[in-house]
Coordinates of C-alpha atoms and ligand atoms in Angstrom, one line a residue:
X1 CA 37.2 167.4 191.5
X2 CA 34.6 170.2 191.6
X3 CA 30.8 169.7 191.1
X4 CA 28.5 172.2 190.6
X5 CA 25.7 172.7 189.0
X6 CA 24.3 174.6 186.5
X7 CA 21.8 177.4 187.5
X8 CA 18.8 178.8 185.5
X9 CA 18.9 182.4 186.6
X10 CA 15.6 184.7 186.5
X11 CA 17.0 185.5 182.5
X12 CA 17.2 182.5 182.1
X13 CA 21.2 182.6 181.8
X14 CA 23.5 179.7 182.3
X15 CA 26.4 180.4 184.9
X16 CA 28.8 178.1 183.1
X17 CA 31.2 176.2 185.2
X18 CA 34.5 178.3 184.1
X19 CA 32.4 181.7 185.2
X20 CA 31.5 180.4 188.6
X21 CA 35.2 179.1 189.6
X22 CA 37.2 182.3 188.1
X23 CA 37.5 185.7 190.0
X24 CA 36.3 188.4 188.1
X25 CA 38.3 190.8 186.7
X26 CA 35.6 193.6 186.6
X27 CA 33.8 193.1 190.0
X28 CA 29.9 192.3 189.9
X29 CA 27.9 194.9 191.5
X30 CA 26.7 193.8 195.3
X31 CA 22.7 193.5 193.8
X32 CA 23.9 190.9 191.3
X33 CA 26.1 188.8 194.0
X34 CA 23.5 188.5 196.2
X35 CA 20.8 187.6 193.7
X36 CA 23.2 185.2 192.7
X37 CA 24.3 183.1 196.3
X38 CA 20.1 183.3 197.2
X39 CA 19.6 181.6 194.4
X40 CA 22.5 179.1 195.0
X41 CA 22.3 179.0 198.9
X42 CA 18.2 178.7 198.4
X43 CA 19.1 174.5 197.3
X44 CA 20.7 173.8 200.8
X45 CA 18.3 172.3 203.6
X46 CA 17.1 175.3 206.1
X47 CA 16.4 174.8 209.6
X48 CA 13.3 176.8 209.7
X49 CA 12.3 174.1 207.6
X50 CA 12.2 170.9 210.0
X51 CA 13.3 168.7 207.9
X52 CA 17.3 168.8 209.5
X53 CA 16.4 166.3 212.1
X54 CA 19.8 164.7 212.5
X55 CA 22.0 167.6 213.0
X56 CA 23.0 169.1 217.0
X57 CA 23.3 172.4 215.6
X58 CA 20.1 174.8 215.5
X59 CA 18.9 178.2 213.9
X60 CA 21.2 181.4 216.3
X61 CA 18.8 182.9 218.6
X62 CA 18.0 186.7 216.7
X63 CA 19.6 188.1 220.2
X64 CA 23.2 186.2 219.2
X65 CA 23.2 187.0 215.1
X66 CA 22.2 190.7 216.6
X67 CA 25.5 190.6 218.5
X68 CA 27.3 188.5 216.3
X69 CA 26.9 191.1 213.2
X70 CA 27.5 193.8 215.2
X71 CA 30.9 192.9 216.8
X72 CA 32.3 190.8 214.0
X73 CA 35.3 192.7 213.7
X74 CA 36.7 191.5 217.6
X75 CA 39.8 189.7 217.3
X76 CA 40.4 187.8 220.5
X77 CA 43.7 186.8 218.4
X78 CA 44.9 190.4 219.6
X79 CA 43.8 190.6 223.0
X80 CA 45.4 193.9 223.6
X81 CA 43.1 195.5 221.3
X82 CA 40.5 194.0 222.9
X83 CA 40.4 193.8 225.9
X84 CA 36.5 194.4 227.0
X85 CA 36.1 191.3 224.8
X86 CA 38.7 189.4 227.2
X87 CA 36.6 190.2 230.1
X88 CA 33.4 189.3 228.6
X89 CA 35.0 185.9 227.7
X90 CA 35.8 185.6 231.3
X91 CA 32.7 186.2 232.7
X92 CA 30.9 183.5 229.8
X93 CA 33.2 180.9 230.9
X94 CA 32.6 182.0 234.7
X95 CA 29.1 181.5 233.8
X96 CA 29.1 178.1 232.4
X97 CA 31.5 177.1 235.2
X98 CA 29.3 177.5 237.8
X99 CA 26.2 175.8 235.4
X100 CA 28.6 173.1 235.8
X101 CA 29.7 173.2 239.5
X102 CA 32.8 175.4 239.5
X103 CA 32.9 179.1 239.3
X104 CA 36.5 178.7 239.5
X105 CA 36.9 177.4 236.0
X106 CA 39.1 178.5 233.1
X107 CA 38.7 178.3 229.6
X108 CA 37.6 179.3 226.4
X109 CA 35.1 179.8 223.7
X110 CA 36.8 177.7 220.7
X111 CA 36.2 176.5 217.4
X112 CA 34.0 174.0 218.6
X113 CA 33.8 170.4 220.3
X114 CA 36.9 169.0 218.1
X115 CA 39.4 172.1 219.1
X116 CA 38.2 171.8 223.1
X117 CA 38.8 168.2 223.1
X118 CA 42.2 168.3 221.2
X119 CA 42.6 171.0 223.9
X120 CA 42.0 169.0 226.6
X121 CA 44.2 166.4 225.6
X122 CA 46.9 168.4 224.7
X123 CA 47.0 169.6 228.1
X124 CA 46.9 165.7 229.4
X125 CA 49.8 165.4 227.5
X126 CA 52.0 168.3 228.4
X127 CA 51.3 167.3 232.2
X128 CA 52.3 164.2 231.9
X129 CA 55.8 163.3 231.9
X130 CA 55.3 159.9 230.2
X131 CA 56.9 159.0 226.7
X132 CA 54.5 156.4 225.2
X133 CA 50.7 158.2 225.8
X134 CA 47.8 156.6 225.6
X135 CA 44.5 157.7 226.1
X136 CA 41.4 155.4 227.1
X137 CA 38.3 156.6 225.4
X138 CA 34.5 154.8 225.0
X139 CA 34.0 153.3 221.8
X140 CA 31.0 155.6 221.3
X141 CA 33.5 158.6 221.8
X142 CA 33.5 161.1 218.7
X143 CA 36.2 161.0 216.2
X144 CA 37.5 164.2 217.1
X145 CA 39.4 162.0 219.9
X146 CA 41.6 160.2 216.8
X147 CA 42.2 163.9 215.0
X148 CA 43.9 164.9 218.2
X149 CA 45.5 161.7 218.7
X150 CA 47.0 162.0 215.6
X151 CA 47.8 165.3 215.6
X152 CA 49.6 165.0 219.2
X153 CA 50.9 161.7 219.3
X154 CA 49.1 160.3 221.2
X155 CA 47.5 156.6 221.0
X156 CA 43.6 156.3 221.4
X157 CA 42.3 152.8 223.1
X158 CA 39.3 152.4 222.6
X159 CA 37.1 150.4 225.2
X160 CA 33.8 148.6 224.9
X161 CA 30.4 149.5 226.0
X162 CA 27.5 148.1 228.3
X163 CA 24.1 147.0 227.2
X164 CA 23.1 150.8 227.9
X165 CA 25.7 151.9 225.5
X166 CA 28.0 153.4 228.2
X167 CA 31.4 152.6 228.8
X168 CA 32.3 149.3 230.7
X169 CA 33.8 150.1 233.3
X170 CA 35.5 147.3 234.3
X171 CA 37.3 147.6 230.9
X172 CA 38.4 150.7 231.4
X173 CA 40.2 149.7 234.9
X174 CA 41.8 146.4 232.6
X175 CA 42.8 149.1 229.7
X176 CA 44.9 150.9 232.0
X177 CA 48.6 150.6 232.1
X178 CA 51.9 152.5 232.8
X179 CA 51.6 154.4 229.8
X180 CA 48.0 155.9 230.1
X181 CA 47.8 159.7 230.5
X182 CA 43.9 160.8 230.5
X183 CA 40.6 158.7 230.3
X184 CA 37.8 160.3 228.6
X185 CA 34.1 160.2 229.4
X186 CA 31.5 161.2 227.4
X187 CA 28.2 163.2 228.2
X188 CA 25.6 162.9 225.8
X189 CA 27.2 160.9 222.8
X190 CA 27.1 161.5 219.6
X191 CA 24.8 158.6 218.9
X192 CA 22.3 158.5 221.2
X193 CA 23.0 161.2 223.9
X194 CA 24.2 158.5 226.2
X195 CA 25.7 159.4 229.7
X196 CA 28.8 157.6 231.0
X197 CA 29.0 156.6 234.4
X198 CA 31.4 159.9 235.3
X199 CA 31.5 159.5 238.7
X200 CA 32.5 155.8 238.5
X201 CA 35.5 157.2 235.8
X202 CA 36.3 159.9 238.3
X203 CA 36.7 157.4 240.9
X204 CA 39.3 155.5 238.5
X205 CA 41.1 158.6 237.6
X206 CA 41.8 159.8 241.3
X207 CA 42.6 156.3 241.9
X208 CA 45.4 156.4 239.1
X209 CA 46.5 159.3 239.3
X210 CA 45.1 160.2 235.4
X211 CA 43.5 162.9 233.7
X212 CA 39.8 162.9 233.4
X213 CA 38.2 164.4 230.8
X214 CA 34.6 164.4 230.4
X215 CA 33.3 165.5 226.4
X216 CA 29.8 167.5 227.5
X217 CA 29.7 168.9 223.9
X218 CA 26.1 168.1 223.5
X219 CA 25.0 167.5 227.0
X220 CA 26.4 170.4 228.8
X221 CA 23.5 172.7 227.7
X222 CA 21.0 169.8 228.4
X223 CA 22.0 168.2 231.9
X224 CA 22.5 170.5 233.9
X225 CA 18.5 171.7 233.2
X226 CA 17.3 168.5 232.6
X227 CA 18.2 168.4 236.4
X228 CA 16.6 170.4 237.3
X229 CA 13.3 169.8 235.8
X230 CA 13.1 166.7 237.8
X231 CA 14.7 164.4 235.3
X232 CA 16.5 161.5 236.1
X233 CA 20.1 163.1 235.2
X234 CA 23.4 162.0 236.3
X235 CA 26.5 163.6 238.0
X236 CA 28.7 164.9 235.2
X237 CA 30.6 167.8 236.0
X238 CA 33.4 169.0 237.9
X239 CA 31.2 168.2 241.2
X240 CA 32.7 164.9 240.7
X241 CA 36.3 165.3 242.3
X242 CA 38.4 163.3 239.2
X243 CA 36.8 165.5 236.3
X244 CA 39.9 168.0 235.2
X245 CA 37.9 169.2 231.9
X246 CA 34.9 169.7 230.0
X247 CA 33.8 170.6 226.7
X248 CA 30.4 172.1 226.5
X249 CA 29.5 173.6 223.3
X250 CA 27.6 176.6 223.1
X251 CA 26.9 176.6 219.0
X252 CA 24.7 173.0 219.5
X253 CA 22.1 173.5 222.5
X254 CA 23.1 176.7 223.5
X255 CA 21.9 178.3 220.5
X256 CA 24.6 180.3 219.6
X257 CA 26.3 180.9 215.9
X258 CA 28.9 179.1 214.6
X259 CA 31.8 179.2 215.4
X260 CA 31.1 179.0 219.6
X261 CA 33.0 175.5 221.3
X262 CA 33.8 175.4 225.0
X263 CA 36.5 173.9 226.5
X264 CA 36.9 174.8 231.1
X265 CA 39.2 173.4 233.1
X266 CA 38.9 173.1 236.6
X267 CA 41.5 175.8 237.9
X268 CA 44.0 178.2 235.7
X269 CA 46.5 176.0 236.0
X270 CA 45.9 173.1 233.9
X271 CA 45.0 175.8 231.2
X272 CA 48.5 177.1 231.6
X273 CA 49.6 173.8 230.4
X274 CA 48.5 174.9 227.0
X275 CA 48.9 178.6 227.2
X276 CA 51.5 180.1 224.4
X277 CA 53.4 183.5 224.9
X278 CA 53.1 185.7 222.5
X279 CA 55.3 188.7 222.7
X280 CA 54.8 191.3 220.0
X281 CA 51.3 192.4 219.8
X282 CA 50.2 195.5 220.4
X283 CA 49.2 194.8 223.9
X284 CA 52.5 193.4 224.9
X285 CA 53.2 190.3 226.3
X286 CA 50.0 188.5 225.6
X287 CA 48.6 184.6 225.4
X288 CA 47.0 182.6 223.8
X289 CA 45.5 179.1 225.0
X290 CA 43.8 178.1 221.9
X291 CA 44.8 175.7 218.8
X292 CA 43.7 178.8 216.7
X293 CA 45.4 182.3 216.7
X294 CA 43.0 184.9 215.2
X295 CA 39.5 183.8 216.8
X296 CA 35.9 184.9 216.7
X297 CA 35.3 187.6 219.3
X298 CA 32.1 188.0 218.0
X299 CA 31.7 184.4 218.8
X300 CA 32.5 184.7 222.8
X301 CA 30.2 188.1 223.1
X302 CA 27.3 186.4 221.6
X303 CA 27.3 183.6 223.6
X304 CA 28.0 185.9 226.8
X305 CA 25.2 187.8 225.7
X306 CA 23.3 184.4 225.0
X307 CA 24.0 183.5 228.9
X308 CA 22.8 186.6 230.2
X309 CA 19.5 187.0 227.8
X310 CA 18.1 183.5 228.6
X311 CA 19.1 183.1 231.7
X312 CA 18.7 179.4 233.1
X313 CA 14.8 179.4 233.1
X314 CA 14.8 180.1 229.4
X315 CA 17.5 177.2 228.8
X316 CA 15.3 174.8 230.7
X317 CA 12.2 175.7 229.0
X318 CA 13.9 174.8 225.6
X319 CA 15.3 171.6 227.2
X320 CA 11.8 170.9 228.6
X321 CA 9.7 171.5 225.1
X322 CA 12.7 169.2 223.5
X323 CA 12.1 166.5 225.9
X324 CA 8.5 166.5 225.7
X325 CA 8.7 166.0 221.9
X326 CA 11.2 163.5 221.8
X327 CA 9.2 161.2 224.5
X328 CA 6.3 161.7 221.5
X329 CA 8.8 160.2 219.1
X330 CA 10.0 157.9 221.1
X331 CA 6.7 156.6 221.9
X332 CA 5.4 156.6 218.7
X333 CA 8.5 154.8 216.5
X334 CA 8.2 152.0 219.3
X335 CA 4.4 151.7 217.9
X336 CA 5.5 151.1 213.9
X337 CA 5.6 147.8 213.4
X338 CA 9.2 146.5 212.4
X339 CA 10.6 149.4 214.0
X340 CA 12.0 150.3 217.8
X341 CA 14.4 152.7 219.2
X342 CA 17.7 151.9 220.4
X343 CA 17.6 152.7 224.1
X344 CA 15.2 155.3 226.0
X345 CA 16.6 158.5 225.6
X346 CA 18.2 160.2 228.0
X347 CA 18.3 163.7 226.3
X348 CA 16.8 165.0 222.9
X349 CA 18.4 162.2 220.8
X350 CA 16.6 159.2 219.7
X351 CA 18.1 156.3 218.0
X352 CA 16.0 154.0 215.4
X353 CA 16.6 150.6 214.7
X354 CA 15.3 147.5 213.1
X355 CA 15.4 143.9 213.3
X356 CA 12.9 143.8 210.0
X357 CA 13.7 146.2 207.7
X358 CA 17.3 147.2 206.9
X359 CA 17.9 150.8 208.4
X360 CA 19.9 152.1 205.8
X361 CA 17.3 151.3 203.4
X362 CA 15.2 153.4 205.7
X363 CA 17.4 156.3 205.8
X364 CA 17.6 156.5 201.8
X365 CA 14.0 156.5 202.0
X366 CA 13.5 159.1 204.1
X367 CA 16.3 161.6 202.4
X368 CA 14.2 160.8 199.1
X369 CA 11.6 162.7 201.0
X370 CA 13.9 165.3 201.9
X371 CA 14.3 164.5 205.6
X372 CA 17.9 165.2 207.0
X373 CA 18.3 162.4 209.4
X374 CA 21.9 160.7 210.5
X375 CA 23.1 157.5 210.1
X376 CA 25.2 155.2 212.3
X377 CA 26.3 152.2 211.2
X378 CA 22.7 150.3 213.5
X379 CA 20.2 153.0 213.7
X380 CA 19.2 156.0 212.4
X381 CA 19.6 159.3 214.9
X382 CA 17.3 161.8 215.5
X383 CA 18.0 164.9 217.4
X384 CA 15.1 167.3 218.7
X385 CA 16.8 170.8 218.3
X386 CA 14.8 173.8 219.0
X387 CA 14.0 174.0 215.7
X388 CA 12.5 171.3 215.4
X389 CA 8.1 171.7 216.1
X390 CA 5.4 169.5 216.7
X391 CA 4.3 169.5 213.1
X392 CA 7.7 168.2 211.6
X393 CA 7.3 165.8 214.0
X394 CA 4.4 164.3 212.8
X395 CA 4.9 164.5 209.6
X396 CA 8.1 162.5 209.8
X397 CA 6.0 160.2 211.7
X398 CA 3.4 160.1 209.0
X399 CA 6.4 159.5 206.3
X400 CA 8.4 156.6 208.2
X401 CA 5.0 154.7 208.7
X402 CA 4.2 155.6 205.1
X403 CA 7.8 153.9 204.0
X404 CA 7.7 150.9 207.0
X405 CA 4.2 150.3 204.8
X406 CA 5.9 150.4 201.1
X407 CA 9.2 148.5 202.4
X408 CA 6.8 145.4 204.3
X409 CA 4.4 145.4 201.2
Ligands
0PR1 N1 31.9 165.8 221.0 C1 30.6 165.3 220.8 C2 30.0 164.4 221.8 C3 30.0 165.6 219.6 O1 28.8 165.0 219.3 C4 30.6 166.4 218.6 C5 30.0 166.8 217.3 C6 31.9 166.9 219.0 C7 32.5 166.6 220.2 C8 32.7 167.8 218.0 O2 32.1 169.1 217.9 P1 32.3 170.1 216.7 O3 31.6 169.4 215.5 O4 31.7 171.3 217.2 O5 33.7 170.2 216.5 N2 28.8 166.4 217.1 C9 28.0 166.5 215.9 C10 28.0 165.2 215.1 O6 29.1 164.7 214.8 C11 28.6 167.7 215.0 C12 27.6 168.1 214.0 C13 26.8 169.1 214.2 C14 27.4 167.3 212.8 C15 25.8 169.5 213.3 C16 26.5 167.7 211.9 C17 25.7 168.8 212.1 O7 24.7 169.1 211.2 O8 27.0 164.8 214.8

């Protein structure tokens, strides 16, 4: 069932219903279509605003929507036809291998965190000669785990977490049986930004001889810098010996347009596990290791372009001014009386929670005042993108004290 509503234009002219869903027969001139989706697109929250404080995506740097516009028409799809944008897709995913300890890697820019996951264990499963597969993932793991367990086959176990949110360990080790293929790991979850103890889940997947895939979607632009401003960041990547794959996303902290995933394995191999032939396009026997066929040149060349323009010292000054603000946040929830944040964060996520007041109560309140915030089933998550500045800070501060005020009175 379609909703939409109706919209006053400047003459004051209803776009009934029946006009909006039908093609025209007559085209609209260009002026009158673009009048038209402002006016419509206008309603939608805007990042520029401040007030999308729950999302992991951000506003494209200008250098990337330069690119991205100018090189739309790159089919990587094709790769004959293309074959400078091949190159350039090399050279991006040779760049984020070494951010993350192996020049070596292989890869792809996908669709996003969901395709390089579902890649990842669709190459766990064409390795494995097992019948019955079953894959051990944290509870905390995103649901794009159960889209590509259904769509492969495969069964997803889901294991329990520590006090810290991470995954237990020790049930991982008991959830293991003759019929496991890959255990996943998770850096930066979706939640809270946790970090699983990789190298411990390395250990275990050397040990049984299993996959290891580690999902970096959000924390692959964030570690590796957060390192290296001195934080107190874990071993994630392929440094550890076990780790087979990662997905690090480029469109969520690495500032890139939609649609930009990443999905690197540790040599060419294990992408071959997923690699199709395709025989007939015009640049002859060609491959493709992607779920998708036609794909977003434009996509990989921005975020090349991304790689080279900021360079790591721009990265980690992002990371830095989004750490410093979410420590403010942090701080200052824990001073609200009735409210507290989940666990310290580790990255530029922060979880709210309550033992007083009843969070989703909270959340309503706060998208009454037009604050775009997410909601887990115990506590509300913020993430400090980019786009997010001091002064939305504060005034979400000044509007979650103001409802903490109305909801305890
Ligand atoms: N892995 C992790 C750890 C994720 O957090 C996500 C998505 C994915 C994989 C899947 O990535 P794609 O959505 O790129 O396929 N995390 C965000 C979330 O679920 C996705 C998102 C981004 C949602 C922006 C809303 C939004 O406004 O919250």
């Amino acid at each position: 069932m379609f909703w939409l509503p109706n919209i006053q234009t400047r003459s004051t002219r209803i776009i009934r219903l029946e006009r909006v869903m039908t093609m025209e027969n007559k085209g609209l001139p260009q002026s009158s279509v673009l009048r038209e989706l402002e006016s419509r697109l206008s309603q939608d929250f805007a990042y520029n605003s401040g007030r999308i404080i729950g999302s992991m995506c951000t506003f494209p740097h200008p250098l990337a929507r330069k690119v991205y516009t100018r090189f739309l028409d790159r089919n990587l799809g094709d790769s004959g036809l293309f074959p400078a944008v091949v190159k350039l897709e090399k050279e991006a995913i040779h760049m984020l291998g070494t951010l993350l300890s192996n020049p070596k890697a292989s890869g792809h820019i996908v669709t996003g965190g969901t395709e390089a996951n579902a890649l990842a264990l669709w190459a766990a499963k064409k390795l494995s000669k097992k019948k019955r597969c079953e894959v051990i993932v944290p509870a905390s793991a995103h649901y794009s785990f159960d889209k590509a367990a259904d769509l492969l086959g495969l069964k997803i176990v889901r294991v329990g977490l520590n006090s810290r949110f991470q995954v237990d360990v020790e049930a991982i080790k008991k959830a293991v049986n003759s019929n496991t293929i890959a255990i996943v790991g998770v850096a930066g979850t979706t939640g809270l930004g946790v970090v699983d103890p990789i190298s411990e889940l390395s250990e275990i997947a050397i040990e049984k001889d299993l996959y290891f895939h580690v999902d970096a979607a959000f924390g692959g632009f964030v570690l590796p810098f957060l390192k290296e401003l001195g934080f107190d960041a874990p071993d994630f990547d392929f440094s550890l010996p076990g780790v087979r794959s990662i997905t690090i996303d480029p469109h969520k902290m690495g500032l890139a347009p939609i649609p930009a995933g990443g999905i690197l394995f540790r040599n060419e191999r294990l992408r071959k596990a997923v690699a199709w032939n395709v025989s007939y396009l015009a640049g002859g026997e060609t491959e493709q290791a992607t779920f998708v066929g036609t794909r977003s040149g434009a996509s990989v060349i921005a975020v090349w372009a991304l790689l080279k323009h900021l360079g790591k010292v721009s990265y980690k000054r992002i990371v830095r001014s989004c750490m410093s603000l979410t420590r403010k946040l942090a701080g200052e929830i824990q001073e609200i009386n009735g409210l507290d944040i989940v666990i310290e964060p580790a990255m530029n996520i922060v979880g709210i929670k309550s033992a007083v007041f009843d969070i989703r109560r909270i959340a309503k309140e706060l998208r009454l005042r037009k604050w775009a915030v997410s909601l887990f089933p115990n506590h509300i998550r913020i993430v400090v993108m980019p786009h997010v500045q001091k002064q939305h800070i504060e005034q979400f501060l000044k509007d979650l004290k103001g409802i903490v005020n109305k909801l305890g009175g």
